[in-house]
């Protein structure tokens, strides 16, 4: 077992807390991207979620463009774009443009879930032609072809052909990753010869089985690369274990709200979370969820993450820094989340 994490990256949902505007939340997230770039993190991804009071990462391509402009080294991307919400051509065009903006630094993480509730899914469907979940494998193939320098060929029943390119003269392609938390996503990534990300921060169930399926069934594509894996993890690190547990509380309560169908609200501060106890069922959910998170001092969390990476043989850990804020912290600051990244970077192997 190694005493260091193979590689560290960041997943950001751009949390919005009580009293904070979207502008302040996005500004804080971009400050955090700059911090991660300086600290040597490998990549920084934005998730796609819709109509949630505590989440401002509704449009990853926009956030990726802003992050690319504020950084010089770190890879930036989506974790992920929820393909059923979008036309494959639109995604291909967006990420081809991003690759042109930041050559060699763009990741396109693709997910199969809608990332929201049925009402929002219907509203997204009204905005244009969107992907059918049942055709997800075909649309992944289409995106890879469209973003390549050669583009894709549409063949009509008449026998004529039509060339389609996501950008006129591509010099490179975004790196495509498949995301998921099920056997399906693992097997699909293996069949395409693509790198695979297990959404451990969301599910935490079935990780070992999914990784085994992916590795056993992996078939290299034209790139010739072997299987590559990383997993996501909810992480809070602080100077003391007590502070870390307190900073974990707001997000734990948000997860309990989701799983008990309580109304969603902006993320609470630590003081707000401590002042309003939940019932026994919600407290039980929080306790169970907490067991799957990595919370403690920098040294403690780094040790937990290193052991976790070694146990599952993954190439990388992507941390979701879920530290909440205290009432006294400025609305445009990321003190707790930045502290998490700094403390675990001090103890871990990160990109040169």
XYZ file of N, CA and C in Angstrom, residues 82-307:
678
model
N -24.713 15.844 -18.862
C -25.741 14.799 -18.870
C -26.326 14.706 -20.278
N -25.839 13.750 -21.030
C -26.114 13.673 -22.457
C -27.604 13.587 -22.813
N -28.465 12.924 -22.011
C -29.884 12.896 -22.382
C -30.527 14.281 -22.477
N -29.891 15.298 -21.895
C -30.463 16.653 -21.926
C -30.099 17.434 -23.186
N -29.211 16.893 -24.025
C -28.631 17.704 -25.079
C -28.512 16.949 -26.397
N -28.455 17.704 -27.466
C -28.122 17.147 -28.768
C -26.634 16.803 -28.815
N -26.263 15.633 -29.313
C -24.841 15.301 -29.414
C -24.045 16.333 -30.210
N -24.631 16.894 -31.265
C -23.915 17.891 -32.060
C -23.621 19.142 -31.240
N -24.582 19.585 -30.423
C -24.360 20.769 -29.589
C -23.211 20.527 -28.621
N -23.207 19.363 -27.961
C -22.117 19.046 -27.030
C -20.784 18.990 -27.772
N -20.779 18.359 -28.943
C -19.547 18.272 -29.719
C -19.042 19.662 -30.094
N -19.934 20.533 -30.518
C -19.519 21.890 -30.897
C -18.999 22.674 -29.696
N -19.693 22.557 -28.573
C -19.255 23.282 -27.387
C -17.857 22.848 -26.955
N -17.629 21.552 -26.916
C -16.348 21.063 -26.410
C -15.233 21.164 -27.447
N -15.582 21.166 -28.730
C -14.572 21.461 -29.744
C -14.115 22.909 -29.625
N -15.059 23.815 -29.340
C -14.701 25.219 -29.132
C -13.847 25.383 -27.881
N -14.190 24.664 -26.817
C -13.390 24.720 -25.600
C -11.981 24.196 -25.847
N -11.861 23.136 -26.619
C -10.541 22.601 -26.946
C -9.723 23.617 -27.732
N -10.391 24.392 -28.582
C -9.695 25.447 -29.317
C -9.259 26.576 -28.387
N -10.051 26.841 -27.343
C -9.706 27.881 -26.371
C -8.543 27.473 -25.477
N -8.515 26.205 -25.103
C -7.475 25.712 -24.177
C -6.958 24.371 -24.684
N -6.175 24.390 -25.755
C -5.725 23.131 -26.373
C -5.014 22.202 -25.391
N -5.439 20.939 -25.415
C -4.799 19.933 -24.574
C -5.203 19.961 -23.123
N -6.208 20.787 -22.773
C -6.598 20.892 -21.357
C -8.074 20.608 -21.110
N -8.796 20.104 -22.105
C -10.251 19.949 -21.966
C -10.639 18.480 -21.815
N -11.444 18.205 -20.795
C -12.026 16.886 -20.565
C -13.524 16.945 -20.801
N -14.051 15.956 -21.498
C -15.489 15.833 -21.693
C -15.965 14.581 -20.969
N -16.403 14.777 -19.730
C -16.996 13.686 -18.966
C -18.478 13.616 -19.301
N -18.952 12.438 -19.711
C -20.329 12.267 -20.171
C -21.072 11.331 -19.235
N -22.272 11.749 -18.828
C -23.127 10.932 -17.980
C -24.438 10.614 -18.663
N -25.102 9.575 -18.172
C -26.349 9.098 -18.788
C -27.588 9.558 -18.040
N -27.432 9.981 -16.769
C -28.586 10.415 -15.982
C -29.005 11.823 -16.402
N -30.276 12.207 -16.196
C -30.721 13.545 -16.581
C -30.218 14.655 -15.674
N -29.877 14.349 -14.419
C -29.348 15.361 -13.521
C -30.389 16.284 -12.937
N -31.654 15.857 -12.962
C -32.698 16.691 -12.383
C -33.980 15.891 -12.249
N -35.086 16.598 -11.975
C -36.378 15.947 -11.811
C -37.111 15.884 -13.151
N -38.215 15.115 -13.240
C -38.925 14.939 -14.516
C -39.436 16.240 -15.133
N -39.827 17.208 -14.299
C -40.329 18.474 -14.844
C -39.220 19.198 -15.601
N -38.050 19.298 -14.989
C -36.926 19.970 -15.642
C -36.506 19.206 -16.893
N -36.562 17.876 -16.847
C -36.226 17.083 -18.026
C -37.140 17.431 -19.187
N -38.431 17.589 -18.903
C -39.378 17.965 -19.954
C -39.090 19.371 -20.486
N -38.746 20.292 -19.605
C -38.418 21.652 -20.053
C -37.175 21.647 -20.935
N -36.194 20.830 -20.583
C -35.004 20.716 -21.418
C -35.353 20.115 -22.773
N -36.262 19.171 -22.776
C -36.687 18.565 -24.034
C -37.343 19.589 -24.954
N -38.046 20.562 -24.379
C -38.712 21.567 -25.192
C -37.741 22.532 -25.851
N -36.529 22.594 -25.334
C -35.575 23.573 -25.844
C -34.919 23.133 -27.148
N -35.160 21.924 -27.563
C -34.574 21.458 -28.814
C -34.495 19.948 -28.841
N -33.962 19.413 -29.923
C -33.817 17.968 -30.040
C -32.799 17.474 -29.031
N -33.185 16.560 -28.179
C -32.284 16.047 -27.151
C -32.072 14.551 -27.315
N -31.129 14.050 -26.588
C -30.731 12.654 -26.720
C -31.721 11.717 -26.040
N -32.015 10.627 -26.693
C -32.817 9.565 -26.130
C -31.894 8.686 -25.295
N -32.276 8.426 -24.028
C -31.420 7.622 -23.152
C -31.099 6.270 -23.779
N -32.058 5.682 -24.487
C -31.847 4.369 -25.086
C -30.785 4.396 -26.185
N -30.506 5.584 -26.723
C -29.503 5.713 -27.783
C -28.186 6.280 -27.251
N -28.005 6.232 -25.959
C -26.804 6.803 -25.337
C -25.509 6.294 -25.974
N -25.330 4.988 -26.185
C -24.075 4.527 -26.796
C -23.837 5.143 -28.174
N -24.894 5.219 -29.007
C -24.743 5.810 -30.338
C -24.331 7.268 -30.247
N -24.903 7.997 -29.288
C -24.599 9.420 -29.180
C -23.185 9.663 -28.655
N -22.682 8.779 -27.801
C -21.290 8.890 -27.376
C -20.372 8.708 -28.583
N -20.658 7.708 -29.402
C -19.880 7.471 -30.619
C -19.932 8.683 -31.544
N -21.123 9.261 -31.690
C -21.279 10.440 -32.553
C -20.407 11.601 -32.071
N -20.408 11.851 -30.753
C -19.631 12.969 -30.209
C -18.146 12.767 -30.455
N -17.662 11.553 -30.255
C -16.242 11.281 -30.487
C -15.888 11.543 -31.947
N -16.752 11.093 -32.858
C -16.495 11.311 -34.284
C -16.562 12.787 -34.649
N -17.552 13.481 -34.151
C -17.764 14.880 -34.510
C -16.633 15.782 -34.025
N -16.045 15.452 -32.877
C -14.963 16.291 -32.336
C -13.593 15.936 -32.912
N -13.505 14.873 -33.694
C -12.230 14.493 -34.299
C -11.909 15.429 -35.467
N -10.647 15.571 -35.826
C -10.299 16.409 -36.985
C -10.974 15.958 -38.279
N -11.267 14.658 -38.393
C -11.892 14.141 -39.610
C -13.393 14.398 -39.655
N -14.015 14.568 -38.477
C -15.451 14.765 -38.422
C -16.205 13.461 -38.636
N -17.506 13.572 -38.878
C -18.369 12.409 -39.068
C -19.023 12.474 -40.436
N -19.438 11.321 -40.925
C -20.108 11.244 -42.219
C -21.539 10.767 -42.018
N -22.486 11.559 -42.526
C -23.889 11.174 -42.515
C -24.213 10.542 -43.861
N -24.752 9.347 -43.835
C -25.095 8.652 -45.077
C -26.610 8.564 -45.216
N -27.119 9.069 -46.325
C -28.550 9.056 -46.583
C -28.936 7.767 -47.288
N -30.222 7.449 -47.240
C -30.706 6.225 -47.897
C -30.486 6.270 -49.406
N -30.342 7.482 -49.955
C -30.079 7.627 -51.391
C -28.661 7.235 -51.759
N -27.811 7.088 -50.746
C -26.417 6.745 -50.986
C -25.480 7.927 -50.933
N -26.003 9.141 -50.895
C -25.154 10.326 -50.803
C -24.633 10.486 -49.379
N -23.525 11.228 -49.287
C -22.884 11.439 -47.989
C -22.799 12.922 -47.667
N -22.759 13.235 -46.365
C -22.725 14.624 -45.900
C -21.739 14.700 -44.743
N -20.725 15.555 -44.863
C -19.707 15.686 -43.827
C -20.146 16.678 -42.757
N -19.940 16.298 -41.507
C -20.274 17.162 -40.379
C -19.070 17.224 -39.444
N -18.661 18.459 -39.084
C -17.566 18.653 -38.138
C -18.019 19.592 -37.029
N -17.573 19.315 -35.810
C -17.941 20.171 -34.682
C -17.233 21.515 -34.743
N -16.085 21.557 -35.412
C -15.346 22.808 -35.615
C -14.601 22.663 -36.935
N -14.391 23.741 -37.686
C -13.886 23.610 -39.061
C -12.536 22.919 -39.206
N -11.596 23.219 -38.303
C -10.240 22.695 -38.485
C -9.635 22.332 -37.138
N -10.094 21.256 -36.569
C -9.631 20.839 -35.243
C -8.167 20.414 -35.291
N -7.412 20.833 -34.284
C -6.021 20.387 -34.159
C -5.860 19.389 -33.018
N -6.932 19.190 -32.255
C -6.925 18.245 -31.145
C -8.352 17.943 -30.730
N -8.485 17.023 -29.787
C -9.809 16.617 -29.311
C -9.861 16.670 -27.799
N -11.030 16.975 -27.242
C -11.168 16.826 -25.791
C -11.044 15.356 -25.412
N -10.549 15.100 -24.214
C -10.481 13.724 -23.710
C -11.862 13.324 -23.219
N -12.407 12.254 -23.792
C -13.747 11.784 -23.409
C -13.632 10.749 -22.303
N -14.423 10.957 -21.247
C -14.547 10.010 -20.137
C -16.014 9.622 -20.000
N -16.281 8.383 -19.623
C -17.647 7.983 -19.292
C -17.793 7.942 -17.781
N -18.896 8.535 -17.298
C -19.194 8.584 -15.871
C -20.358 7.657 -15.571
N -20.390 7.165 -14.346
C -21.541 6.371 -13.943
C -21.375 5.802 -12.556
N -22.431 5.137 -12.118
C -22.401 4.464 -10.819
C -23.100 3.117 -10.932
N -22.999 2.501 -12.120
C -23.702 1.245 -12.355
C -22.868 0.331 -13.238
N -23.310 -0.927 -13.343
C -22.656 -1.887 -14.227
C -22.726 -1.429 -15.678
N -23.846 -0.811 -16.061
C -24.042 -0.403 -17.453
C -22.936 0.536 -17.908
N -22.680 1.581 -17.141
C -21.680 2.570 -17.537
C -20.287 1.956 -17.585
N -19.995 1.062 -16.651
C -18.681 0.416 -16.630
C -18.479 -0.450 -17.868
N -19.492 -1.205 -18.234
C -19.391 -2.082 -19.397
C -19.322 -1.295 -20.695
N -20.066 -0.180 -20.758
C -20.042 0.641 -21.966
C -18.668 1.289 -22.149
N -18.103 1.834 -21.058
C -16.766 2.421 -21.140
C -15.750 1.371 -21.587
N -15.881 0.166 -21.073
C -14.968 -0.914 -21.449
C -15.096 -1.257 -22.933
N -16.325 -1.311 -23.428
C -16.543 -1.684 -24.831
C -16.020 -0.613 -25.782
N -16.034 0.655 -25.365
C -15.532 1.753 -26.189
C -14.026 1.986 -25.995
N -13.427 1.326 -25.012
C -12.019 1.566 -24.723
C -11.769 2.939 -24.151
N -12.760 3.486 -23.417
C -12.662 4.825 -22.853
C -12.301 4.765 -21.377
N -11.682 5.807 -20.850
C -11.466 5.862 -19.400
C -12.797 6.002 -18.669
N -12.832 5.522 -17.422
C -14.088 5.398 -16.678
C -13.986 6.053 -15.308
N -15.048 6.781 -14.955
C -15.146 7.438 -13.655
C -16.336 6.868 -12.900
N -16.111 6.372 -11.691
C -17.217 5.894 -10.864
C -17.640 7.011 -9.917
N -18.937 7.344 -9.959
C -19.472 8.459 -9.158
C -19.680 8.028 -7.715
N -18.575 7.792 -7.038
C -18.632 7.330 -5.652
C -19.176 8.396 -4.705
N -18.998 9.678 -5.045
C -19.492 10.755 -4.180
C -21.011 10.752 -4.097
N -21.650 10.220 -5.131
C -23.112 10.219 -5.186
C -23.705 8.915 -4.672
N -23.116 7.808 -5.101
C -23.692 6.508 -4.779
C -22.963 5.807 -3.636
N -21.705 5.476 -3.872
C -20.949 4.754 -2.857
C -21.264 3.275 -2.796
N -22.132 2.804 -3.689
C -22.496 1.394 -3.715
C -22.079 0.780 -5.050
N -21.564 -0.434 -5.001
C -21.235 -1.164 -6.219
C -19.916 -0.799 -6.860
N -19.050 -0.068 -6.147
C -17.791 0.398 -6.724
C -16.900 -0.761 -7.159
N -16.654 -1.695 -6.272
C -15.727 -2.785 -6.573
C -16.193 -3.601 -7.770
N -17.493 -3.891 -7.815
C -18.039 -4.705 -8.918
C -17.927 -3.956 -10.240
N -18.250 -2.655 -10.245
C -18.192 -1.866 -11.478
C -16.774 -1.790 -12.019
N -15.795 -1.560 -11.146
C -14.409 -1.485 -11.592
C -13.923 -2.829 -12.126
N -14.346 -3.905 -11.493
C -13.936 -5.229 -11.972
C -14.514 -5.507 -13.365
N -15.793 -5.164 -13.571
C -16.398 -5.342 -14.892
C -15.647 -4.536 -15.944
N -15.344 -3.300 -15.614
C -14.654 -2.421 -16.558
C -13.301 -3.003 -16.951
N -12.535 -3.413 -15.981
C -11.194 -3.919 -16.277
C -11.230 -5.265 -16.999
N -12.148 -6.137 -16.597
C -12.230 -7.462 -17.219
C -12.707 -7.383 -18.663
N -13.593 -6.439 -18.967
C -14.207 -6.374 -20.292
C -13.577 -5.322 -21.202
N -12.548 -4.630 -20.727
C -11.960 -3.525 -21.485
C -11.375 -4.007 -22.812
N -11.734 -3.281 -23.881
C -11.184 -3.526 -25.211
C -10.566 -2.227 -25.718
N -9.274 -2.188 -25.973
C -8.636 -0.943 -26.417
C -9.231 -0.432 -27.721
N -9.336 0.891 -27.837
C -9.766 1.485 -29.096
C -8.538 1.846 -29.929
N -8.717 2.690 -30.933
C -7.608 3.003 -31.839
C -6.445 3.701 -31.142
N -6.711 4.315 -29.997
C -5.634 5.000 -29.267
C -4.634 4.016 -28.680
N -5.088 2.769 -28.466
C -4.220 1.747 -27.894
C -4.017 1.860 -26.403
N -4.674 2.838 -25.751
C -4.508 3.017 -24.311
C -5.220 1.918 -23.528
N -4.659 1.577 -22.384
C -5.261 0.588 -21.518
C -6.330 1.206 -20.633
N -6.930 0.423 -19.750
C -7.984 0.935 -18.874
C -7.462 1.996 -17.923
N -8.247 3.055 -17.745
C -7.920 4.129 -16.795
C -9.147 4.383 -15.945
N -8.936 4.490 -14.651
C -10.068 4.686 -13.745
C -9.760 5.754 -12.711
N -10.802 6.474 -12.323
C -10.722 7.208 -11.071
C -12.086 7.258 -10.429
N -12.104 7.577 -9.168
C -13.349 7.629 -8.415
C -13.467 8.996 -7.750
N -14.706 9.413 -7.536
C -14.963 10.663 -6.834
C -15.189 10.384 -5.357
N -14.964 11.401 -4.533
C -15.115 11.227 -3.086
C -15.468 12.557 -2.443
N -16.420 12.532 -1.526
C -16.753 13.719 -0.740
C -15.722 13.875 0.368
N -15.115 15.072 0.437
C -13.973 15.270 1.324
C -14.101 16.589 2.082
N -13.775 16.545 3.375
C -13.649 17.748 4.198
C -12.391 17.596 5.039
N -11.442 18.503 4.870
C -10.242 18.515 5.702
C -10.137 19.868 6.390
N -9.695 19.858 7.633
C -9.581 21.085 8.425
C -8.410 20.927 9.397
N -7.975 22.020 10.039
C -6.864 21.913 10.990
C -7.151 20.960 12.143
N -8.424 20.834 12.538
C -8.798 19.901 13.602
C -9.930 19.004 13.120
N -10.016 17.826 13.697
C -11.096 16.908 13.333
C -12.454 17.489 13.708
N -12.510 18.226 14.802
C -13.776 18.829 15.229
C -14.287 19.820 14.193
N -13.403 20.670 13.707
C -13.827 21.633 12.690
C -14.266 20.918 11.416
N -13.559 19.881 11.025
C -13.922 19.131 9.822
C -15.323 18.543 9.942
N -15.653 17.962 11.085
C -16.979 17.387 11.283
C -18.048 18.478 11.227
N -17.759 19.642 11.787
C -18.721 20.737 11.740
C -18.939 21.213 10.304
N -17.853 21.329 9.551
C -17.979 21.809 8.174
C -18.673 20.784 7.272
N -18.646 19.515 7.637
C -19.347 18.491 6.858
C -20.856 18.541 7.068
N -21.294 19.113 8.164
C -22.706 19.052 8.570
C -23.675 19.652 7.547
N -23.437 20.848 6.985
C -24.412 21.398 6.034
C -24.675 20.498 4.826
N -23.629 19.932 4.237
C -23.834 19.059 3.084
C -24.483 17.732 3.478
N -24.152 17.216 4.658
C -24.811 16.001 5.123
C -26.314 16.229 5.278
N -26.678 17.384 5.801
C -28.091 17.702 5.946
C -28.769 17.867 4.580
N -28.039 18.412 3.601
C -28.596 18.521 2.258
C -28.876 17.142 1.675
N -27.962 16.200 1.882
C -28.188 14.837 1.393
C -29.394 14.206 2.080
N -29.558 14.462 3.363
C -30.717 13.933 4.082
C -32.013 14.532 3.542
N -31.976 15.806 3.202
C -33.160 16.433 2.601
C -33.531 15.748 1.282
N -32.533 15.493 0.466
C -32.792 14.837 -0.815
C -33.415 13.467 -0.633
N -32.920 12.725 0.341
C -33.342 11.325 0.481
C -34.597 11.145 1.322
N -35.065 12.219 1.926
C -36.327 12.147 2.679
C -37.383 13.055 2.058
N -37.117 13.537 0.838
C -38.068 14.378 0.090
C -38.470 15.645 0.833
N -37.560 16.182 1.623
C -37.798 17.484 2.228
C -37.562 18.586 1.198
N -38.167 19.743 1.359
C -37.917 20.850 0.428
C -36.437 21.217 0.407
N -35.913 21.435 -0.780
C -34.516 21.813 -0.904
C -34.360 23.306 -0.653
N -33.258 23.665 -0.041
C -32.984 25.055 0.326
C -31.529 25.356 -0.007
N -31.138 26.640 -0.051
C -29.718 26.939 -0.173
C -28.937 26.275 0.956
N -27.677 26.019 0.722
C -26.858 25.326 1.709
C -26.797 26.121 3.007
N -27.047 25.447 4.107
C -26.997 26.099 5.418
C -25.549 26.402 5.815
N -25.372 27.343 6.701
C -24.080 27.521 7.351
C -23.970 26.474 8.461
N -22.790 26.356 9.023
C -22.595 25.407 10.127
C -23.520 25.756 11.285
N -23.609 27.040 11.624
C -24.446 27.448 12.754
C -25.921 27.151 12.496
N -26.389 27.385 11.282
C -27.783 27.084 10.948
C -28.054 25.587 11.040
N -27.129 24.795 10.572
C -27.300 23.346 10.600
C -27.359 22.810 12.027
N -26.536 23.377 12.904
C -26.503 22.906 14.292
C -27.728 23.356 15.086
N -28.377 24.434 14.647
C -29.486 25.002 15.418
C -30.825 24.340 15.139
N -30.883 23.478 14.107
C -32.180 22.920 13.700
C -32.067 21.411 13.516
N -32.123 20.645 14.603
C -31.961 19.188 14.501
C -33.034 18.537 13.633
N -32.640 17.492 12.920
C -33.577 16.693 12.130
C -34.193 15.600 12.998
N -35.179 14.893 12.428
C -35.771 13.758 13.125
C -34.829 12.554 13.048
N -35.235 11.471 13.707
C -34.361 10.300 13.825
C -34.041 9.677 12.464
N -35.014 9.647 11.554
C -34.776 9.039 10.242
C -33.703 9.821 9.470
N -33.847 11.141 9.459
C -32.869 11.958 8.746
C -31.496 11.863 9.393
N -31.463 11.852 10.725
C -30.187 11.725 11.417
C -29.517 10.400 11.092
N -30.324 9.341 10.938
C -29.770 8.033 10.580
C -29.178 8.062 9.173
N -29.850 8.738 8.253
C -29.335 8.874 6.891
C -28.026 9.641 6.892
N -27.971 10.695 7.680
C -26.739 11.483 7.761
C -25.590 10.650 8.312
N -25.863 9.852 9.329
C -24.813 9.022 9.928
C -24.302 7.990 8.926
N -25.227 7.392 8.162
C -24.840 6.398 7.166
C -24.035 7.039 6.039
N -24.460 8.224 5.615
C -23.751 8.938 4.552
C -22.353 9.342 5.006
N -22.263 9.815 6.234
C -20.979 10.262 6.780
C -19.935 9.149 6.738
N -20.332 7.915 6.926
C -19.398 6.799 6.946
C -18.661 6.635 5.610
N -19.263 7.130 4.524
C -18.667 6.986 3.194
C -17.847 8.200 2.783
N -17.838 9.230 3.632
C -17.087 10.442 3.330
C -15.710 10.392 3.973
N -14.842 11.303 3.555
C -13.483 11.386 4.082
C -13.375 12.724 4.815
N -13.411 12.666 6.142
C -13.514 13.866 6.968
C -12.482 13.780 8.093
N -11.724 14.853 8.277
C -10.750 14.876 9.371
C -9.680 15.921 9.116
N -8.549 15.778 9.776
C -7.410 16.667 9.535
C -6.793 16.321 8.177
N -5.909 17.193 7.691
C -5.278 16.923 6.416
C -4.547 15.592 6.396
N -3.802 15.306 7.445
C -3.062 14.048 7.525
C -4.002 12.857 7.553
N -5.087 12.968 8.339
C -6.045 11.867 8.431
C -6.722 11.604 7.089
N -7.170 12.658 6.435
C -7.888 12.491 5.173
C -6.960 11.974 4.082
N -5.731 12.489 4.038
C -4.803 11.994 3.033
C -4.549 10.501 3.219
N -4.401 10.079 4.462
C -4.208 8.654 4.721
C -5.405 7.831 4.294
N -6.617 8.339 4.571
C -7.838 7.633 4.164
C -7.932 7.530 2.645
N -7.620 8.624 1.949
C -7.707 8.626 0.488
C -6.652 7.726 -0.135
N -5.451 7.736 0.426
C -4.393 6.872 -0.093
C -4.772 5.401 0.062
N -5.320 5.053 1.203
C -5.750 3.671 1.426
C -6.890 3.297 0.488
